[in-house]
């Protein structure tokens, strides 16, 4: 078995680490294209502030999040995504992580578009939006809201997650009147709002990202080749169907155990878990 190939190493990464790797690769490739071919190529993937320009390139509501303005921009975003992503993936699977992240990207982008078309001080400014910050903020605020009393180590002291969440949101709010990167700040707040609402609704048993998951699945299925049915495949499916009930039972049992552990976290904090419970959450979070 080849243990050293890039494909193998990539497959071993968690979903958040894969997303970080993709962002880094895009940053390098786009930097080379901008420097060697044309700086205008990036404009086709950045999110424009004009609605009509956006209608010409609707994909930019997602692709803008893979572009970054400099090395410190991407380093900071990817660091926060790595830390917050690990916490989220210790609680939920990769599918929910992607829901939170990309819904944050979309809502942040929409708030940017809306703001530059309704607020008088912003109308007429020629700008566009790039950066993963809205998605990163969604993931960060999600964990800060879902397990607010969980403590993390910052330099020489411990702070609770809700303290961090309040601090980063206030920092964006107070910097908007100062000017400079107003669009980015607004996108941050859009992502933060999504993360907060996602966590609060999840507490009530509602997954607001379920519709987004189904939409993505539908798009993916459009590009899949449909396999032609044959008698042999029919026999194979009949044999496989006998294990469906057992598989569903295993998934239900696992989910019940996860729910019980999450209830314990909400009542007593993450540190109250036993090592076995932490290990179970970690393994469940790695599943996609």
PDB file of C-alpha atoms in Angstrom:
ATOM      1  CA  UNK A   1       0.000   0.000   0.000  1.00  0.00           C
ATOM      2  CA  UNK A   2       1.302   3.454  -0.911  1.00  0.00           C
ATOM      3  CA  UNK A   3       1.297   5.510   2.291  1.00  0.00           C
ATOM      4  CA  UNK A   4       3.207   8.490   0.947  1.00  0.00           C
ATOM      5  CA  UNK A   5       1.127   9.688  -2.018  1.00  0.00           C
ATOM      6  CA  UNK A   6      -0.578  13.078  -1.969  1.00  0.00           C
ATOM      7  CA  UNK A   7      -3.930  11.475  -2.750  1.00  0.00           C
ATOM      8  CA  UNK A   8      -3.596   9.143   0.236  1.00  0.00           C
ATOM      9  CA  UNK A   9      -2.505  11.960   2.551  1.00  0.00           C
ATOM     10  CA  UNK A  10      -5.394  14.134   1.386  1.00  0.00           C
ATOM     11  CA  UNK A  11      -7.894  11.323   2.000  1.00  0.00           C
ATOM     12  CA  UNK A  12      -6.715  11.075   5.611  1.00  0.00           C
ATOM     13  CA  UNK A  13      -7.547  14.730   6.329  1.00  0.00           C
ATOM     14  CA  UNK A  14     -10.740  15.788   8.080  1.00  0.00           C
ATOM     15  CA  UNK A  15     -13.250  17.780   6.056  1.00  0.00           C
ATOM     16  CA  UNK A  16     -12.053  21.071   7.574  1.00  0.00           C
ATOM     17  CA  UNK A  17      -8.429  20.217   6.810  1.00  0.00           C
ATOM     18  CA  UNK A  18      -9.380  19.361   3.224  1.00  0.00           C
ATOM     19  CA  UNK A  19     -11.077  22.726   2.903  1.00  0.00           C
ATOM     20  CA  UNK A  20      -7.961  24.438   4.234  1.00  0.00           C
ATOM     21  CA  UNK A  21      -5.792  22.539   1.747  1.00  0.00           C
ATOM     22  CA  UNK A  22      -8.045  23.578  -1.146  1.00  0.00           C
ATOM     23  CA  UNK A  23      -7.900  27.220  -0.049  1.00  0.00           C
ATOM     24  CA  UNK A  24      -4.102  27.130   0.082  1.00  0.00           C
ATOM     25  CA  UNK A  25      -3.829  25.542  -3.369  1.00  0.00           C
ATOM     26  CA  UNK A  26      -6.245  28.086  -4.868  1.00  0.00           C
ATOM     27  CA  UNK A  27      -4.300  30.924  -3.232  1.00  0.00           C
ATOM     28  CA  UNK A  28      -1.046  29.747  -4.801  1.00  0.00           C
ATOM     29  CA  UNK A  29      -2.525  29.027  -8.235  1.00  0.00           C
ATOM     30  CA  UNK A  30      -4.465  32.295  -8.384  1.00  0.00           C
ATOM     31  CA  UNK A  31      -1.366  34.196  -7.297  1.00  0.00           C
ATOM     32  CA  UNK A  32       0.601  32.698 -10.175  1.00  0.00           C
ATOM     33  CA  UNK A  33      -2.182  33.407 -12.672  1.00  0.00           C
ATOM     34  CA  UNK A  34      -2.494  37.004 -11.485  1.00  0.00           C
ATOM     35  CA  UNK A  35       1.255  37.592 -11.661  1.00  0.00           C
ATOM     36  CA  UNK A  36       1.991  35.782 -14.924  1.00  0.00           C
ATOM     37  CA  UNK A  37      -1.172  35.967 -17.031  1.00  0.00           C
ATOM     38  CA  UNK A  38      -3.671  38.647 -16.014  1.00  0.00           C
ATOM     39  CA  UNK A  39      -4.775  40.305 -12.743  1.00  0.00           C
ATOM     40  CA  UNK A  40      -8.343  40.517 -14.081  1.00  0.00           C
ATOM     41  CA  UNK A  41      -8.887  36.735 -13.942  1.00  0.00           C
ATOM     42  CA  UNK A  42      -9.691  37.015 -10.237  1.00  0.00           C
ATOM     43  CA  UNK A  43     -12.586  39.374 -11.023  1.00  0.00           C
ATOM     44  CA  UNK A  44     -14.565  36.463 -12.477  1.00  0.00           C
ATOM     45  CA  UNK A  45     -14.521  34.662  -9.124  1.00  0.00           C
ATOM     46  CA  UNK A  46     -14.739  37.589  -6.696  1.00  0.00           C
ATOM     47  CA  UNK A  47     -18.232  38.667  -5.590  1.00  0.00           C
ATOM     48  CA  UNK A  48     -19.163  42.013  -7.236  1.00  0.00           C
ATOM     49  CA  UNK A  49     -21.188  44.561  -5.315  1.00  0.00           C
ATOM     50  CA  UNK A  50     -23.569  45.220  -8.227  1.00  0.00           C
ATOM     51  CA  UNK A  51     -26.615  42.929  -8.539  1.00  0.00           C
ATOM     52  CA  UNK A  52     -26.524  42.893 -12.341  1.00  0.00           C
ATOM     53  CA  UNK A  53     -22.833  41.974 -12.354  1.00  0.00           C
ATOM     54  CA  UNK A  54     -23.644  39.212  -9.888  1.00  0.00           C
ATOM     55  CA  UNK A  55     -26.343  37.814 -12.185  1.00  0.00           C
ATOM     56  CA  UNK A  56     -23.689  37.429 -14.893  1.00  0.00           C
ATOM     57  CA  UNK A  57     -21.438  35.425 -12.539  1.00  0.00           C
ATOM     58  CA  UNK A  58     -23.726  33.779  -9.936  1.00  0.00           C
ATOM     59  CA  UNK A  59     -21.039  31.236  -9.023  1.00  0.00           C
ATOM     60  CA  UNK A  60     -19.155  34.058  -7.294  1.00  0.00           C
ATOM     61  CA  UNK A  61     -21.451  33.729  -4.239  1.00  0.00           C
ATOM     62  CA  UNK A  62     -19.335  30.651  -3.436  1.00  0.00           C
ATOM     63  CA  UNK A  63     -16.056  31.152  -5.287  1.00  0.00           C
ATOM     64  CA  UNK A  64     -15.257  34.479  -3.603  1.00  0.00           C
ATOM     65  CA  UNK A  65     -14.575  32.557  -0.396  1.00  0.00           C
ATOM     66  CA  UNK A  66     -11.616  30.754  -1.977  1.00  0.00           C
ATOM     67  CA  UNK A  67      -9.801  33.994  -2.845  1.00  0.00           C
ATOM     68  CA  UNK A  68      -7.575  35.931  -0.429  1.00  0.00           C
ATOM     69  CA  UNK A  69      -5.874  39.285  -0.581  1.00  0.00           C
ATOM     70  CA  UNK A  70      -2.539  38.321   0.913  1.00  0.00           C
ATOM     71  CA  UNK A  71      -0.538  35.825   2.940  1.00  0.00           C
ATOM     72  CA  UNK A  72      -1.665  37.163   6.324  1.00  0.00           C
ATOM     73  CA  UNK A  73      -5.288  37.194   5.182  1.00  0.00           C
ATOM     74  CA  UNK A  74      -5.310  33.502   4.335  1.00  0.00           C
ATOM     75  CA  UNK A  75      -3.105  32.469   7.288  1.00  0.00           C
ATOM     76  CA  UNK A  76      -5.433  34.078   9.819  1.00  0.00           C
ATOM     77  CA  UNK A  77      -8.591  32.681   8.218  1.00  0.00           C
ATOM     78  CA  UNK A  78      -7.184  29.168   7.925  1.00  0.00           C
ATOM     79  CA  UNK A  79      -5.874  29.177  11.498  1.00  0.00           C
ATOM     80  CA  UNK A  80      -9.288  30.111  12.922  1.00  0.00           C
ATOM     81  CA  UNK A  81     -10.964  27.583  10.632  1.00  0.00           C
ATOM     82  CA  UNK A  82      -8.597  24.849  11.817  1.00  0.00           C
ATOM     83  CA  UNK A  83      -9.213  25.539  15.516  1.00  0.00           C
ATOM     84  CA  UNK A  84     -12.979  26.104  15.316  1.00  0.00           C
ATOM     85  CA  UNK A  85     -13.376  23.301  12.778  1.00  0.00           C
ATOM     86  CA  UNK A  86     -11.783  20.749  15.102  1.00  0.00           C
ATOM     87  CA  UNK A  87     -14.223  21.680  17.858  1.00  0.00           C
ATOM     88  CA  UNK A  88     -17.234  21.446  15.541  1.00  0.00           C
ATOM     89  CA  UNK A  89     -16.103  18.114  14.102  1.00  0.00           C
ATOM     90  CA  UNK A  90     -15.756  16.714  17.616  1.00  0.00           C
ATOM     91  CA  UNK A  91     -19.492  17.334  17.973  1.00  0.00           C
ATOM     92  CA  UNK A  92     -20.934  16.715  14.508  1.00  0.00           C
ATOM     93  CA  UNK A  93     -20.071  15.129  11.174  1.00  0.00           C
ATOM     94  CA  UNK A  94     -18.443  16.690   8.148  1.00  0.00           C
ATOM     95  CA  UNK A  95     -21.763  17.221   6.389  1.00  0.00           C
ATOM     96  CA  UNK A  96     -22.994  19.578   9.109  1.00  0.00           C
ATOM     97  CA  UNK A  97     -19.636  21.363   9.143  1.00  0.00           C
ATOM     98  CA  UNK A  98     -19.984  22.079   5.422  1.00  0.00           C
ATOM     99  CA  UNK A  99     -23.571  23.247   5.919  1.00  0.00           C
ATOM    100  CA  UNK A 100     -22.515  25.793   8.532  1.00  0.00           C
ATOM    101  CA  UNK A 101     -19.479  26.949   6.565  1.00  0.00           C
ATOM    102  CA  UNK A 102     -21.033  27.409   3.128  1.00  0.00           C
ATOM    103  CA  UNK A 103     -24.327  28.816   4.398  1.00  0.00           C
ATOM    104  CA  UNK A 104     -22.195  31.359   6.273  1.00  0.00           C
ATOM    105  CA  UNK A 105     -20.348  32.125   3.031  1.00  0.00           C
ATOM    106  CA  UNK A 106     -23.641  32.598   1.165  1.00  0.00           C
ATOM    107  CA  UNK A 107     -25.342  34.735   3.816  1.00  0.00           C
ATOM    108  CA  UNK A 108     -22.224  36.860   4.247  1.00  0.00           C
ATOM    109  CA  UNK A 109     -22.069  37.407   0.504  1.00  0.00           C
ATOM    110  CA  UNK A 110     -25.760  38.309   0.285  1.00  0.00           C
ATOM    111  CA  UNK A 111     -25.431  40.830   3.129  1.00  0.00           C
ATOM    112  CA  UNK A 112     -22.473  42.387   1.297  1.00  0.00           C
ATOM    113  CA  UNK A 113     -24.536  42.660  -1.907  1.00  0.00           C
ATOM    114  CA  UNK A 114     -27.555  44.082  -0.119  1.00  0.00           C
ATOM    115  CA  UNK A 115     -25.575  46.638   1.893  1.00  0.00           C
ATOM    116  CA  UNK A 116     -23.773  48.111  -1.118  1.00  0.00           C
ATOM    117  CA  UNK A 117     -27.098  48.639  -2.875  1.00  0.00           C
ATOM    118  CA  UNK A 118     -29.240  50.133  -0.082  1.00  0.00           C
ATOM    119  CA  UNK A 119     -26.962  52.122   2.248  1.00  0.00           C
ATOM    120  CA  UNK A 120     -26.370  55.613   0.781  1.00  0.00           C
ATOM    121  CA  UNK A 121     -22.781  55.858   2.034  1.00  0.00           C
ATOM    122  CA  UNK A 122     -21.860  52.618   0.249  1.00  0.00           C
ATOM    123  CA  UNK A 123     -23.759  53.046  -3.021  1.00  0.00           C
ATOM    124  CA  UNK A 124     -21.411  54.000  -5.815  1.00  0.00           C
ATOM    125  CA  UNK A 125     -18.266  52.564  -4.230  1.00  0.00           C
ATOM    126  CA  UNK A 126     -16.415  50.297  -6.651  1.00  0.00           C
ATOM    127  CA  UNK A 127     -15.456  47.180  -4.722  1.00  0.00           C
ATOM    128  CA  UNK A 128     -15.777  43.401  -4.596  1.00  0.00           C
ATOM    129  CA  UNK A 129     -15.665  40.751  -1.896  1.00  0.00           C
ATOM    130  CA  UNK A 130     -13.037  38.044  -1.408  1.00  0.00           C
ATOM    131  CA  UNK A 131     -12.025  35.844   1.508  1.00  0.00           C
ATOM    132  CA  UNK A 132     -13.301  32.920   3.568  1.00  0.00           C
ATOM    133  CA  UNK A 133     -14.027  35.067   6.622  1.00  0.00           C
ATOM    134  CA  UNK A 134     -17.837  34.774   6.455  1.00  0.00           C
ATOM    135  CA  UNK A 135     -17.667  30.969   6.465  1.00  0.00           C
ATOM    136  CA  UNK A 136     -14.970  30.955   9.138  1.00  0.00           C
ATOM    137  CA  UNK A 137     -17.060  33.279  11.325  1.00  0.00           C
ATOM    138  CA  UNK A 138     -20.077  31.006  10.870  1.00  0.00           C
ATOM    139  CA  UNK A 139     -18.114  27.994  12.162  1.00  0.00           C
ATOM    140  CA  UNK A 140     -16.571  29.974  15.036  1.00  0.00           C
ATOM    141  CA  UNK A 141     -19.825  31.537  16.239  1.00  0.00           C
ATOM    142  CA  UNK A 142     -21.615  28.206  15.842  1.00  0.00           C
ATOM    143  CA  UNK A 143     -19.325  26.494  18.373  1.00  0.00           C
ATOM    144  CA  UNK A 144     -19.335  29.581  20.617  1.00  0.00           C
ATOM    145  CA  UNK A 145     -23.136  29.395  20.695  1.00  0.00           C
ATOM    146  CA  UNK A 146     -23.548  25.621  20.907  1.00  0.00           C
ATOM    147  CA  UNK A 147     -21.078  25.046  23.769  1.00  0.00           C
ATOM    148  CA  UNK A 148     -20.701  28.581  25.175  1.00  0.00           C
ATOM    149  CA  UNK A 149     -19.223  27.555  28.520  1.00  0.00           C
ATOM    150  CA  UNK A 150     -16.485  25.374  27.063  1.00  0.00           C
ATOM    151  CA  UNK A 151     -13.086  26.828  27.997  1.00  0.00           C
ATOM    152  CA  UNK A 152     -10.145  27.095  25.604  1.00  0.00           C
ATOM    153  CA  UNK A 153      -6.556  28.145  26.236  1.00  0.00           C
ATOM    154  CA  UNK A 154      -5.479  31.558  24.957  1.00  0.00           C
ATOM    155  CA  UNK A 155      -1.812  32.293  25.659  1.00  0.00           C
ATOM    156  CA  UNK A 156      -1.551  32.189  29.467  1.00  0.00           C
ATOM    157  CA  UNK A 157      -5.183  31.923  30.548  1.00  0.00           C
ATOM    158  CA  UNK A 158      -8.457  30.128  29.815  1.00  0.00           C
ATOM    159  CA  UNK A 159     -11.499  31.836  28.342  1.00  0.00           C
ATOM    160  CA  UNK A 160     -14.990  30.593  27.601  1.00  0.00           C
ATOM    161  CA  UNK A 161     -16.070  30.265  23.995  1.00  0.00           C
ATOM    162  CA  UNK A 162     -18.922  32.731  24.372  1.00  0.00           C
ATOM    163  CA  UNK A 163     -16.409  35.388  25.463  1.00  0.00           C
ATOM    164  CA  UNK A 164     -14.513  34.876  22.206  1.00  0.00           C
ATOM    165  CA  UNK A 165     -17.713  35.019  20.166  1.00  0.00           C
ATOM    166  CA  UNK A 166     -18.838  38.297  21.721  1.00  0.00           C
ATOM    167  CA  UNK A 167     -15.366  39.808  21.300  1.00  0.00           C
ATOM    168  CA  UNK A 168     -14.975  39.046  17.574  1.00  0.00           C
ATOM    169  CA  UNK A 169     -18.491  40.278  16.747  1.00  0.00           C
ATOM    170  CA  UNK A 170     -17.964  43.525  18.690  1.00  0.00           C
ATOM    171  CA  UNK A 171     -14.629  44.060  16.943  1.00  0.00           C
ATOM    172  CA  UNK A 172     -16.359  43.965  13.563  1.00  0.00           C
ATOM    173  CA  UNK A 173     -19.185  46.248  14.719  1.00  0.00           C
ATOM    174  CA  UNK A 174     -16.923  48.957  16.158  1.00  0.00           C
ATOM    175  CA  UNK A 175     -14.655  48.959  13.085  1.00  0.00           C
ATOM    176  CA  UNK A 176     -17.436  49.586  10.553  1.00  0.00           C
ATOM    177  CA  UNK A 177     -17.733  53.323  11.397  1.00  0.00           C
ATOM    178  CA  UNK A 178     -13.957  53.673  11.118  1.00  0.00           C
ATOM    179  CA  UNK A 179     -14.079  52.805   7.415  1.00  0.00           C
ATOM    180  CA  UNK A 180     -11.853  50.432   5.521  1.00  0.00           C
ATOM    181  CA  UNK A 181     -13.011  46.926   4.576  1.00  0.00           C
ATOM    182  CA  UNK A 182     -16.627  47.757   5.405  1.00  0.00           C
ATOM    183  CA  UNK A 183     -17.818  45.089   2.994  1.00  0.00           C
ATOM    184  CA  UNK A 184     -15.656  42.467   4.666  1.00  0.00           C
ATOM    185  CA  UNK A 185     -16.947  43.445   8.112  1.00  0.00           C
ATOM    186  CA  UNK A 186     -20.545  43.161   6.935  1.00  0.00           C
ATOM    187  CA  UNK A 187     -19.845  39.734   5.438  1.00  0.00           C
ATOM    188  CA  UNK A 188     -18.304  38.665   8.772  1.00  0.00           C
ATOM    189  CA  UNK A 189     -21.492  39.684  10.574  1.00  0.00           C
ATOM    190  CA  UNK A 190     -23.620  37.783   8.061  1.00  0.00           C
ATOM    191  CA  UNK A 191     -21.594  34.644   8.680  1.00  0.00           C
ATOM    192  CA  UNK A 192     -21.722  35.171  12.440  1.00  0.00           C
ATOM    193  CA  UNK A 193     -25.513  35.528  12.350  1.00  0.00           C
ATOM    194  CA  UNK A 194     -25.820  32.291  10.372  1.00  0.00           C
ATOM    195  CA  UNK A 195     -23.610  30.417  12.843  1.00  0.00           C
ATOM    196  CA  UNK A 196     -25.615  31.738  15.799  1.00  0.00           C
ATOM    197  CA  UNK A 197     -28.997  30.910  14.293  1.00  0.00           C
ATOM    198  CA  UNK A 198     -27.852  27.466  13.132  1.00  0.00           C
ATOM    199  CA  UNK A 199     -26.718  26.540  16.658  1.00  0.00           C
ATOM    200  CA  UNK A 200     -29.842  27.949  18.331  1.00  0.00           C
ATOM    201  CA  UNK A 201     -32.184  26.132  15.945  1.00  0.00           C
ATOM    202  CA  UNK A 202     -30.218  22.924  16.361  1.00  0.00           C
ATOM    203  CA  UNK A 203     -30.860  23.160  20.093  1.00  0.00           C
ATOM    204  CA  UNK A 204     -34.571  23.143  19.225  1.00  0.00           C
ATOM    205  CA  UNK A 205     -34.163  20.054  17.064  1.00  0.00           C
ATOM    206  CA  UNK A 206     -34.251  21.912  13.730  1.00  0.00           C
ATOM    207  CA  UNK A 207     -31.389  21.571  11.250  1.00  0.00           C
ATOM    208  CA  UNK A 208     -31.671  24.651   9.042  1.00  0.00           C
ATOM    209  CA  UNK A 209     -28.967  23.254   6.763  1.00  0.00           C
ATOM    210  CA  UNK A 210     -30.959  20.176   5.750  1.00  0.00           C
ATOM    211  CA  UNK A 211     -32.445  21.874   2.694  1.00  0.00           C
ATOM    212  CA  UNK A 212     -29.000  23.053   1.606  1.00  0.00           C
ATOM    213  CA  UNK A 213     -27.662  19.499   1.884  1.00  0.00           C
ATOM    214  CA  UNK A 214     -30.480  18.188  -0.298  1.00  0.00           C
ATOM    215  CA  UNK A 215     -29.828  20.915  -2.872  1.00  0.00           C
ATOM    216  CA  UNK A 216     -26.135  20.037  -3.029  1.00  0.00           C
ATOM    217  CA  UNK A 217     -26.971  16.338  -3.319  1.00  0.00           C
ATOM    218  CA  UNK A 218     -29.343  17.098  -6.183  1.00  0.00           C
ATOM    219  CA  UNK A 219     -26.681  19.082  -8.041  1.00  0.00           C
ATOM    220  CA  UNK A 220     -24.101  16.350  -7.514  1.00  0.00           C
ATOM    221  CA  UNK A 221     -26.517  13.698  -8.775  1.00  0.00           C
ATOM    222  CA  UNK A 222     -26.991  15.639 -12.014  1.00  0.00           C
ATOM    223  CA  UNK A 223     -23.365  14.962 -12.871  1.00  0.00           C
ATOM    224  CA  UNK A 224     -23.419  11.306 -11.964  1.00  0.00           C
ATOM    225  CA  UNK A 225     -23.846   8.756 -14.710  1.00  0.00           C
ATOM    226  CA  UNK A 226     -26.850   6.560 -14.150  1.00  0.00           C
ATOM    227  CA  UNK A 227     -25.963   2.906 -14.104  1.00  0.00           C
ATOM    228  CA  UNK A 228     -28.002   0.656 -16.322  1.00  0.00           C
ATOM    229  CA  UNK A 229     -29.955  -1.993 -14.480  1.00  0.00           C
ATOM    230  CA  UNK A 230     -29.301  -5.665 -15.191  1.00  0.00           C
ATOM    231  CA  UNK A 231     -30.599  -8.977 -13.735  1.00  0.00           C
ATOM    232  CA  UNK A 232     -27.315  -9.448 -11.897  1.00  0.00           C
ATOM    233  CA  UNK A 233     -27.602  -6.051 -10.251  1.00  0.00           C
ATOM    234  CA  UNK A 234     -31.180  -6.782  -9.270  1.00  0.00           C
ATOM    235  CA  UNK A 235     -30.110  -9.960  -7.452  1.00  0.00           C
ATOM    236  CA  UNK A 236     -27.267  -8.073  -5.744  1.00  0.00           C
ATOM    237  CA  UNK A 237     -29.615  -5.344  -4.525  1.00  0.00           C
ATOM    238  CA  UNK A 238     -32.074  -7.862  -3.148  1.00  0.00           C
ATOM    239  CA  UNK A 239     -29.316  -9.521  -1.127  1.00  0.00           C
ATOM    240  CA  UNK A 240     -28.051  -6.187   0.142  1.00  0.00           C
ATOM    241  CA  UNK A 241     -31.486  -4.968   1.191  1.00  0.00           C
ATOM    242  CA  UNK A 242     -31.669  -7.588   3.930  1.00  0.00           C
ATOM    243  CA  UNK A 243     -29.123  -5.593   5.918  1.00  0.00           C
ATOM    244  CA  UNK A 244     -30.959  -2.259   5.643  1.00  0.00           C
ATOM    245  CA  UNK A 245     -32.862  -2.534   8.927  1.00  0.00           C
ATOM    246  CA  UNK A 246     -29.731  -3.471  10.862  1.00  0.00           C
ATOM    247  CA  UNK A 247     -27.824  -0.560   9.321  1.00  0.00           C
ATOM    248  CA  UNK A 248     -30.594   1.902  10.201  1.00  0.00           C
ATOM    249  CA  UNK A 249     -30.685   0.558  13.753  1.00  0.00           C
ATOM    250  CA  UNK A 250     -26.921   1.090  14.147  1.00  0.00           C
ATOM    251  CA  UNK A 251     -27.205   4.683  12.925  1.00  0.00           C
ATOM    252  CA  UNK A 252     -30.104   5.403  15.276  1.00  0.00           C
ATOM    253  CA  UNK A 253     -28.225   3.918  18.232  1.00  0.00           C
ATOM    254  CA  UNK A 254     -25.136   5.972  17.417  1.00  0.00           C
ATOM    255  CA  UNK A 255     -27.170   9.165  17.123  1.00  0.00           C
ATOM    256  CA  UNK A 256     -28.859   8.527  20.478  1.00  0.00           C
ATOM    257  CA  UNK A 257     -25.452   8.137  22.104  1.00  0.00           C
ATOM    258  CA  UNK A 258     -24.221  11.350  20.459  1.00  0.00           C
ATOM    259  CA  UNK A 259     -27.323  13.226  21.665  1.00  0.00           C
ATOM    260  CA  UNK A 260     -26.778  11.995  25.220  1.00  0.00           C
ATOM    261  CA  UNK A 261     -23.153  13.162  25.178  1.00  0.00           C
ATOM    262  CA  UNK A 262     -24.137  16.560  23.759  1.00  0.00           C
ATOM    263  CA  UNK A 263     -26.730  16.954  26.526  1.00  0.00           C
ATOM    264  CA  UNK A 264     -23.996  16.240  29.045  1.00  0.00           C
ATOM    265  CA  UNK A 265     -21.767  18.882  27.435  1.00  0.00           C
ATOM    266  CA  UNK A 266     -24.515  21.503  27.533  1.00  0.00           C
ATOM    267  CA  UNK A 267     -25.137  20.819  31.230  1.00  0.00           C
ATOM    268  CA  UNK A 268     -21.635  20.222  32.609  1.00  0.00           C
ATOM    269  CA  UNK A 269     -19.182  21.291  29.891  1.00  0.00           C
ATOM    270  CA  UNK A 270     -16.885  19.368  27.578  1.00  0.00           C
ATOM    271  CA  UNK A 271     -14.364  18.592  30.321  1.00  0.00           C
ATOM    272  CA  UNK A 272     -16.992  16.559  32.212  1.00  0.00           C
ATOM    273  CA  UNK A 273     -16.826  13.854  29.528  1.00  0.00           C
ATOM    274  CA  UNK A 274     -14.927  10.642  30.126  1.00  0.00           C
ATOM    275  CA  UNK A 275     -12.058   9.723  27.811  1.00  0.00           C
ATOM    276  CA  UNK A 276     -14.251   7.085  26.170  1.00  0.00           C
ATOM    277  CA  UNK A 277     -16.976   9.655  25.485  1.00  0.00           C
ATOM    278  CA  UNK A 278     -14.453  12.123  24.020  1.00  0.00           C
ATOM    279  CA  UNK A 279     -12.997   9.392  21.822  1.00  0.00           C
ATOM    280  CA  UNK A 280     -16.465   8.390  20.637  1.00  0.00           C
ATOM    281  CA  UNK A 281     -17.333  12.004  19.733  1.00  0.00           C
ATOM    282  CA  UNK A 282     -14.048  12.426  17.909  1.00  0.00           C
ATOM    283  CA  UNK A 283     -14.557   9.273  15.831  1.00  0.00           C
ATOM    284  CA  UNK A 284     -18.180  10.213  15.076  1.00  0.00           C
ATOM    285  CA  UNK A 285     -17.071  13.694  14.020  1.00  0.00           C
ATOM    286  CA  UNK A 286     -14.505  12.265  11.591  1.00  0.00           C
ATOM    287  CA  UNK A 287     -17.224  10.355   9.707  1.00  0.00           C
ATOM    288  CA  UNK A 288     -18.575  12.102   6.666  1.00  0.00           C
TER     289      UNK A 288
END
